[in-house]
mmCIF file of C-alpha atoms in Angstrom:
data_model
loop_
_atom_site.group_PDB
_atom_site.id
_atom_site.type_symbol
_atom_site.label_atom_id
_atom_site.label_comp_id
_atom_site.label_asym_id
_atom_site.label_seq_id
_atom_site.Cartn_x
_atom_site.Cartn_y
_atom_site.Cartn_z
ATOM 1 C CA GLY A 143 0.000 0.000 0.000
ATOM 2 C CA GLU A 144 0.941 3.659 -0.062
ATOM 3 C CA SER A 145 3.249 4.696 2.739
ATOM 4 C CA VAL A 146 5.371 7.475 4.091
ATOM 5 C CA GLY A 147 8.650 6.456 5.685
ATOM 6 C CA LEU A 148 11.907 7.775 7.003
ATOM 7 C CA HIS A 149 15.393 6.548 6.192
ATOM 8 C CA LEU A 150 16.990 7.083 9.630
ATOM 9 C CA PRO A 151 15.339 6.286 12.946
ATOM 10 C CA THR A 152 17.909 8.241 14.993
ATOM 11 C CA LEU A 153 20.041 11.233 14.045
ATOM 12 C CA SER A 154 22.797 12.466 16.330
ATOM 13 C CA VAL A 155 23.888 16.038 15.626
ATOM 14 C CA GLN A 156 26.454 18.239 17.268
ATOM 15 C CA GLU A 157 25.191 21.541 18.559
ATOM 16 C CA GLY A 158 25.699 24.250 15.968
ATOM 17 C CA ASP A 159 25.767 21.876 13.025
ATOM 18 C CA ASN A 160 23.029 21.627 10.428
ATOM 19 C CA SER A 161 20.576 18.718 10.569
ATOM 20 C CA ILE A 162 18.929 17.004 7.643
ATOM 21 C CA ILE A 163 15.958 14.714 8.218
ATOM 22 C CA ASN A 164 14.690 12.695 5.296
ATOM 23 C CA CYS A 165 11.316 11.266 4.388
ATOM 24 C CA ALA A 166 10.287 9.096 1.448
ATOM 25 C CA TYR A 167 6.740 8.832 0.218
ATOM 26 C CA SER A 168 5.250 6.482 -2.331
ATOM 27 C CA ASN A 169 1.934 8.090 -3.282
ATOM 28 C CA SER A 170 2.495 10.214 -6.362
ATOM 29 C CA ALA A 171 -0.901 11.841 -5.748
ATOM 30 C CA SER A 172 0.288 13.397 -2.459
ATOM 31 C CA ASP A 173 -0.046 17.147 -2.734
ATOM 32 C CA TYR A 174 0.508 18.517 0.748
ATOM 33 C CA PHE A 175 3.270 17.767 3.237
ATOM 34 C CA ILE A 176 3.922 18.770 6.824
ATOM 35 C CA TRP A 177 6.788 18.416 9.260
ATOM 36 C CA TYR A 178 5.947 18.056 12.934
ATOM 37 C CA LYS A 179 8.226 18.145 15.972
ATOM 38 C CA GLN A 180 7.261 16.142 19.035
ATOM 39 C CA GLU A 181 9.099 16.718 22.290
ATOM 40 C CA SER A 182 8.900 14.268 25.139
ATOM 41 C CA GLY A 183 5.564 14.497 26.943
ATOM 42 C CA LYS A 184 4.031 16.817 24.368
ATOM 43 C CA GLY A 185 1.891 16.616 21.271
ATOM 44 C CA PRO A 186 3.203 17.087 17.736
ATOM 45 C CA GLN A 187 4.007 20.713 17.004
ATOM 46 C CA PHE A 188 3.685 22.104 13.486
ATOM 47 C CA ILE A 189 7.015 23.252 12.051
ATOM 48 C CA ILE A 190 6.547 23.894 8.358
ATOM 49 C CA ASP A 191 4.476 22.744 5.409
ATOM 50 C CA ILE A 192 4.809 22.640 1.647
ATOM 51 C CA ARG A 193 2.436 22.119 -1.238
ATOM 52 C CA SER A 194 3.271 20.010 -4.244
ATOM 53 C CA ASN A 195 3.500 23.046 -6.535
ATOM 54 C CA MET A 196 6.615 24.147 -4.634
ATOM 55 C CA ASP A 197 10.125 22.683 -4.372
ATOM 56 C CA LYS A 198 11.390 24.604 -1.372
ATOM 57 C CA ARG A 199 10.032 26.585 1.514
ATOM 58 C CA GLN A 200 11.930 28.358 4.263
ATOM 59 C CA GLY A 201 11.004 29.229 7.805
ATOM 60 C CA GLN A 202 12.974 30.394 10.783
ATOM 61 C CA ARG A 203 16.097 28.160 10.800
ATOM 62 C CA VAL A 204 14.190 25.460 8.902
ATOM 63 C CA THR A 205 13.907 24.628 5.221
ATOM 64 C CA VAL A 206 11.741 21.973 3.628
ATOM 65 C CA LEU A 207 12.693 20.551 0.259
ATOM 66 C CA LEU A 208 10.356 18.540 -1.935
ATOM 67 C CA ASN A 209 11.590 16.396 -4.811
ATOM 68 C CA LYS A 210 8.533 15.035 -6.562
ATOM 69 C CA THR A 211 10.586 13.157 -9.128
ATOM 70 C CA VAL A 212 11.968 10.769 -6.525
ATOM 71 C CA LYS A 213 9.156 11.291 -4.003
ATOM 72 C CA HIS A 214 11.451 12.635 -1.329
ATOM 73 C CA LEU A 215 10.925 15.238 1.376
ATOM 74 C CA SER A 216 13.571 16.651 3.671
ATOM 75 C CA LEU A 217 13.754 19.014 6.615
ATOM 76 C CA GLN A 218 16.900 21.017 7.164
ATOM 77 C CA ILE A 219 17.542 22.649 10.514
ATOM 78 C CA ALA A 220 20.264 25.275 10.580
ATOM 79 C CA ALA A 221 22.563 25.701 13.573
ATOM 80 C CA THR A 222 20.941 22.903 15.556
ATOM 81 C CA GLN A 223 20.306 23.743 19.208
ATOM 82 C CA PRO A 224 19.653 21.530 22.245
ATOM 83 C CA GLY A 225 15.996 22.555 22.079
ATOM 84 C CA ASP A 226 15.778 20.870 18.680
ATOM 85 C CA SER A 227 16.118 17.447 20.326
ATOM 86 C CA ALA A 228 12.815 15.716 19.598
ATOM 87 C CA VAL A 229 11.117 13.224 17.304
ATOM 88 C CA TYR A 230 10.336 14.625 13.876
ATOM 89 C CA PHE A 231 7.459 13.283 11.788
ATOM 90 C CA CYS A 232 6.655 13.969 8.182
ATOM 91 C CA ALA A 233 3.043 13.719 7.140
ATOM 92 C CA GLU A 234 1.382 13.783 3.764
ATOM 93 C CA ARG A 235 -2.084 13.844 2.320
ATOM 94 C CA THR A 236 -3.765 13.712 -1.031
ATOM 95 C CA THR A 237 -6.551 15.982 -2.218
ATOM 96 C CA ASP A 238 -9.121 13.222 -1.844
ATOM 97 C CA SER A 239 -7.886 11.885 1.507
ATOM 98 C CA TRP A 240 -10.198 14.305 3.300
ATOM 99 C CA GLY A 241 -8.686 14.978 6.682
ATOM 100 C CA LYS A 242 -6.461 11.927 6.713
ATOM 101 C CA PHE A 243 -2.744 12.466 6.995
ATOM 102 C CA GLN A 244 -0.316 9.619 6.514
ATOM 103 C CA PHE A 245 2.507 9.940 9.047
ATOM 104 C CA GLY A 246 6.031 8.687 8.603
ATOM 105 C CA ALA A 247 7.680 6.493 11.206
ATOM 106 C CA GLY A 248 9.555 9.394 12.814
ATOM 107 C CA THR A 249 13.202 10.327 13.354
ATOM 108 C CA GLN A 250 14.683 10.875 16.793
ATOM 109 C CA VAL A 251 17.080 13.829 16.695
ATOM 110 C CA VAL A 252 19.611 13.984 19.511
ATOM 111 C CA VAL A 253 21.674 17.148 19.834
ATOM 112 C CA THR A 254 25.016 16.666 21.537
ATOM 113 C CA PRO A 255 27.123 19.463 23.062
ATOM 114 C CA ASP B 192 1.436 26.273 25.302
ATOM 115 C CA THR B 193 -0.847 24.704 22.717
ATOM 116 C CA GLU B 194 -4.122 26.143 21.477
ATOM 117 C CA VAL B 195 -5.759 22.740 21.800
ATOM 118 C CA THR B 196 -6.333 21.854 25.449
ATOM 119 C CA GLN B 197 -6.764 18.280 26.605
ATOM 120 C CA THR B 198 -7.819 17.029 30.020
ATOM 121 C CA PRO B 199 -6.844 15.131 32.008
ATOM 122 C CA LYS B 200 -3.117 14.952 31.261
ATOM 123 C CA HIS B 201 -2.871 11.534 32.848
ATOM 124 C CA LEU B 202 -5.504 8.879 33.504
ATOM 125 C CA VAL B 203 -5.251 5.481 35.135
ATOM 126 C CA MET B 204 -8.322 3.279 34.960
ATOM 127 C CA GLY B 205 -9.369 -0.300 35.430
ATOM 128 C CA MET B 206 -10.873 -2.379 32.657
ATOM 129 C CA THR B 207 -14.380 -2.036 34.085
ATOM 130 C CA ASN B 208 -14.291 1.727 34.571
ATOM 131 C CA LYS B 209 -15.994 4.396 32.506
ATOM 132 C CA LYS B 210 -14.100 7.619 31.908
ATOM 133 C CA SER B 211 -14.012 10.470 29.404
ATOM 134 C CA LEU B 212 -11.245 12.433 27.731
ATOM 135 C CA LYS B 213 -11.916 16.040 26.877
ATOM 136 C CA CYS B 214 -10.559 18.353 24.220
ATOM 137 C CA GLU B 215 -11.218 22.048 23.646
ATOM 138 C CA GLN B 216 -10.138 24.549 21.014
ATOM 139 C CA HIS B 217 -11.116 28.189 20.494
ATOM 140 C CA MET B 218 -9.546 28.787 17.109
ATOM 141 C CA GLY B 219 -12.860 28.519 15.287
ATOM 142 C CA HIS B 220 -11.773 25.279 13.652
ATOM 143 C CA ARG B 221 -14.597 23.146 12.261
ATOM 144 C CA ALA B 222 -12.694 19.870 12.041
ATOM 145 C CA MET B 223 -11.536 17.937 15.084
ATOM 146 C CA TYR B 224 -9.692 14.649 15.377
ATOM 147 C CA TRP B 225 -8.794 11.900 17.825
ATOM 148 C CA TYR B 226 -5.506 10.051 17.435
ATOM 149 C CA LYS B 227 -3.919 7.206 19.370
ATOM 150 C CA GLN B 228 -0.150 7.146 19.740
ATOM 151 C CA LYS B 229 1.925 4.302 21.096
ATOM 152 C CA ALA B 230 5.459 4.892 22.346
ATOM 153 C CA LYS B 231 8.010 5.509 19.583
ATOM 154 C CA LYS B 232 5.274 5.338 16.930
ATOM 155 C CA PRO B 233 3.480 7.949 14.820
ATOM 156 C CA PRO B 234 -0.068 9.034 15.671
ATOM 157 C CA GLU B 235 -2.838 6.787 14.321
ATOM 158 C CA LEU B 236 -6.098 8.401 13.280
ATOM 159 C CA MET B 237 -9.196 7.212 15.147
ATOM 160 C CA PHE B 238 -12.020 9.660 14.385
ATOM 161 C CA VAL B 239 -12.683 12.793 12.343
ATOM 162 C CA TYR B 240 -15.457 15.263 13.113
ATOM 163 C CA SER B 241 -16.467 17.894 10.601
ATOM 164 C CA TYR B 242 -18.993 20.559 11.579
ATOM 165 C CA GLU B 243 -19.832 18.538 14.713
ATOM 166 C CA LYS B 244 -20.684 15.425 12.711
ATOM 167 C CA LEU B 245 -18.707 12.201 12.749
ATOM 168 C CA SER B 246 -17.181 11.890 9.296
ATOM 169 C CA ILE B 247 -14.560 9.193 9.668
ATOM 170 C CA ASN B 248 -14.313 6.228 12.031
ATOM 171 C CA GLU B 249 -11.156 4.260 11.351
ATOM 172 C CA SER B 250 -12.709 0.951 12.447
ATOM 173 C CA VAL B 251 -12.225 1.823 16.089
ATOM 174 C CA PRO B 252 -13.654 -0.656 18.639
ATOM 175 C CA SER B 253 -16.972 0.393 20.149
ATOM 176 C CA ARG B 254 -15.408 0.667 23.605
ATOM 177 C CA PHE B 255 -14.246 4.082 22.329
ATOM 178 C CA SER B 256 -17.182 6.441 21.797
ATOM 179 C CA PRO B 257 -16.559 9.963 20.487
ATOM 180 C CA GLU B 258 -18.834 12.929 20.982
ATOM 181 C CA CYS B 259 -18.763 16.486 19.678
ATOM 182 C CA PRO B 260 -21.166 18.606 21.776
ATOM 183 C CA ASN B 261 -20.302 21.810 19.908
ATOM 184 C CA SER B 262 -17.721 23.221 17.539
ATOM 185 C CA SER B 263 -15.209 23.860 20.336
ATOM 186 C CA LEU B 264 -15.441 20.623 22.290
ATOM 187 C CA LEU B 265 -14.605 17.013 21.565
ATOM 188 C CA ASN B 266 -14.967 14.135 23.994
ATOM 189 C CA LEU B 267 -13.857 10.532 23.916
ATOM 190 C CA HIS B 268 -15.846 8.233 26.186
ATOM 191 C CA LEU B 269 -14.065 5.110 27.353
ATOM 192 C CA HIS B 270 -15.635 1.908 28.632
ATOM 193 C CA ALA B 271 -14.329 -1.602 29.223
ATOM 194 C CA LEU B 272 -10.910 -0.843 27.834
ATOM 195 C CA GLN B 273 -8.165 -3.417 27.425
ATOM 196 C CA PRO B 274 -4.528 -3.175 28.548
ATOM 197 C CA GLU B 275 -3.454 -2.737 24.913
ATOM 198 C CA ASP B 276 -5.455 0.500 24.844
ATOM 199 C CA SER B 277 -2.825 2.113 27.060
ATOM 200 C CA ALA B 278 -1.391 4.923 24.952
ATOM 201 C CA LEU B 279 -1.206 8.679 24.452
ATOM 202 C CA TYR B 280 -4.504 9.995 23.089
ATOM 203 C CA LEU B 281 -4.116 13.132 21.046
ATOM 204 C CA CYS B 282 -6.744 15.596 19.961
ATOM 205 C CA ALA B 283 -6.194 17.854 16.966
ATOM 206 C CA SER B 284 -8.121 20.496 15.071
ATOM 207 C CA SER B 285 -7.924 22.212 11.698
ATOM 208 C CA PRO B 286 -9.986 24.892 9.923
ATOM 209 C CA TRP B 287 -11.706 22.302 7.714
ATOM 210 C CA ALA B 288 -11.187 18.603 7.171
ATOM 211 C CA ASP B 289 -10.542 18.919 3.456
ATOM 212 C CA SER B 290 -8.168 21.872 3.478
ATOM 213 C CA ASN B 291 -4.431 21.868 2.910
ATOM 214 C CA GLN B 292 -3.748 23.312 6.309
ATOM 215 C CA PRO B 293 -1.962 21.759 9.246
ATOM 216 C CA GLN B 294 -3.688 20.059 12.116
ATOM 217 C CA HIS B 295 -2.966 21.576 15.517
ATOM 218 C CA PHE B 296 -2.415 19.047 18.274
ATOM 219 C CA GLY B 297 -2.945 19.146 21.996
ATOM 220 C CA ASP B 298 -0.425 17.609 24.378
ATOM 221 C CA GLY B 299 -2.541 14.513 24.837
ATOM 222 C CA THR B 300 -3.889 12.378 27.644
ATOM 223 C CA ARG B 301 -1.566 9.616 28.818
ATOM 224 C CA LEU B 302 -3.904 6.665 29.469
ATOM 225 C CA SER B 303 -2.926 3.595 31.454
ATOM 226 C CA ILE B 304 -5.258 0.603 31.719
ATOM 227 C CA LEU B 305 -4.709 -1.655 34.696
#
């Protein structure tokens, strides 16, 4: 079936370095993508989103890249800080999925001093 | 602080108990959701409400009963739960169910079934 997945379950990053979190999706009809951050004991927090008519979108210290040719989504975090330690989920939906997001498996990001 | 408020934060109940989880949002969103999340796993959709009507039930066992009294409130009534139902229950909302806009999550209720 269609699925959204991540390549790396855990990513260890040194403080100050840039982080790249990857996500693969298999549904070519997916047209909207979101990255969420979930800290321990909290719910998923919206970080950034991107629509399929875009290749790149930037926020504060974060950039999302979408490569529709290879069905790949990535989240780049600049100058990673200890507060960035969390689990990151990608999520995607199609126009006709009506409220249903397909979540990836998640990547644990650990920021080391 | 999140704009979606869930109570209680923690709940311990026996398999014969009846309890309810509550969720509230004041963002004017007309779509609300219940998710179940096991440790180290992504959220799994349970129910979708759109304009206070149940629109999607992801084949959830009847021991979970959702209710949407008004556009700001969402409840999840629990009865005769099983130990495998222990999980984090997340509520979310969005402007509409069919819009390309993010869902906003609460911090969840951590449920433990004895």
